[in-house]
Amino acid sequence: MPRPSLCRTLHACLRVGLLVVLTGMLVACERAWREPWNSPYPAAEARSNILYTTFQERPKHLDPVSSYSENEAMITSQVYEPLVQYHFLRRPYTLVPLTAAAVPVATYYDADGRELPPDAADDRIARAVYRIAIRPGIRFQPHPAFARRADGGYRYHGEGAARVPEARAPADFPAQDTRELKAADYVYQIKRLAHPRLHSPIASLMGKYIIGLDALAARLKAEAPATGFLDLRPYALEGVRVIDDYTFEIALGERYPQFVYWLAMPFFAPVPWEAERFYAEPGMAERNLTLDWYPVGTGPYLLRENNPNRRMVLARNPNFHGERYPARGEPADAADGLLADAGRALPFIDEVHFMLEKEDIPEWGKFLQGWYDISPIAPDGFDQAIRFDPGGRPELTPEMRAKRMKLAVATQPTIVYLGFNMLDPVVGGYGRRARALRQALSIAIDIEEMISIFANGRGIPAQGPIPPGIFGHREGAAGINPIVYDWQDGRAVRKPLAHAQALMVEAGYPDGRNPATGKPLTLYFDAFAFGPDYKPLFNWYRKQFAKLGVQLVVRMTDYNRFQDKVRTGAAQIYSWGWNADYPDPENFLFLLYGPHGKVEHHGENASNYASADFDRDYLRMRSLPNGPARRAVIDRMLARVRRDAPWIWGTHPQAYSLFHAWYANGKANMMARNTLKYRRLDPERRAVLRRAWNRPVLTPLFVLGAIIVLVALLAWRTQRARSRRAAA
């Protein structure tokens, strides 16, 4: 008997299947036209003025008294505003006012309180006083710490967190308010450096300079309660005082010209006492409502969301006092389009989303798809992104140029060097033979080759301790190390190996051997890096020393043991580096100052280099302002240490970053951390390119739809044939 009900069912299924497939295809095509299917962001954000970037590790401290790491500065420097900042475009790095009316300048006084001239001798100076005026009209971001009741009292002070039990962020509190920035807020933060429970990393250093800071720390340690809010307003700090609402003074016990650079760091950003009081309420810390989690500042952005397992969100501060994009920079900046926004109000971007990415490869892949606006170059993606022209200059590959990428290259204010222990009986000392040995090794170790092989070309050979961008560094023929290089055809050329071999003869080791014994000279390189990744580098070092017939023995150890060997003078040759705290030559030259010797004085002079002439010039240089006189002293110091060669000067690493065509003002500034306010996006262009790079491949969908229809059709025909045969 025929089965009409089944036939009708199959026929209906076929029609429905065709309708569903066709509808799905139409929907898919329409959605593909509107936005990519693989977008990791909500559709509402597709054309929003939001910068997308990444972080790999949760910032531990966002309280400026404790924060001292790069991943913390990416947040704190956008929220807090210290008194001064680094000019976004100028090089060498230059301080300009931020909240201060002018870059502070010290006035000097003797022990009797008489004012001294700026060039007074250091031994006459008893006080160096910085009188600082801040600009009026600056206001803090909206925050519940400032909210008041109708009677004038603070709404959330003394009430506890129980009043708003569901609050997990400052924005969750129904009442928000603000107030004007005052000089007292800066003074309050300086007192916080002495807070016994906050453990500021610069407290001991500042205690050497700011008058009374150590005494305040001792008093607070004796008197402060173990828990709860510690109101620092009633405590006096001898060297810091408020003059009026917009003026205060900081007094140092000696001349310290580099102090002004510390005023550009978050350590000296204003913290309102109300915020500390608010976060001290019971129950706040348990919900991560602390200054370490949600900072309170006057900067262009506020931290709206802090979810370290997913993302951190900066949003515009509606109370931002306003700032303008700089109108001047370096000569090449105009041609590079970096002055197109001159005079425009900052910031340009509405929000910044820091997305958690624990691995380099996924981050790099998402950047290439357009989901991140800027990215460092992943190690596995370097050859995909960068190639070098015949002159050794980096450029983008055709693949990256096709995507309209842009490359930013910046030399870091860093030096990585090989040091000789000047106390060692073989490589140390200041006689002619020891100096010739160090000079010969400096020539033989091909730093250019090391940069090419082990750093993918990301670095420049150091000619001395001072990196580019720091006053005292010279470019061109005037800046080369003449002990190691010659200037030929407009560039520095390493001296030939024959010159190093001649120096080995002068050192008493012809062909690298001791004539008295006939045995090769054996030197020892102490290193704390270990593992298979470092084996090629150490083998390379051995080959470099072997060019002079010298045998190099690498002694591996852990970092603690390595530090002990350097501290006690047991290391012969070692590798170390230094990154600038501030862009002043003093911050590098002090690494060779005799009274900072590691063994005798426990300082940062790990090579234990000591030269009476260098030390005398160092003290003179440290006090001079930037100018011809200071440059002349620095040139003399560099000539001396190049000749003595306590270091093989090594490299200044370079940072490479890529950004998309829709990302503007991408110039790298290796000293400033508050640069997000200068960046600009073109969200419409970004949306167009994202669609182009993430078009779905619909062919498999059409093929699948055709197969479904075909299978349904065959099943229907088969069933129909069976029904007819049964009827016959």
mmCIF file of C-alpha atoms in Angstrom, residues 206 627 641 697:
data_model
loop_
_atom_site.group_PDB
_atom_site.id
_atom_site.type_symbol
_atom_site.label_atom_id
_atom_site.label_comp_id
_atom_site.label_asym_id
_atom_site.label_seq_id
_atom_site.Cartn_x
_atom_site.Cartn_y
_atom_site.Cartn_z
ATOM 1 C CA MET A 206 64.553 60.079 48.865
ATOM 2 C CA GLY A 627 75.122 72.984 27.969
ATOM 3 C CA VAL A 641 86.844 55.293 30.193
ATOM 4 C CA VAL A 697 34.878 31.723 3.293
#
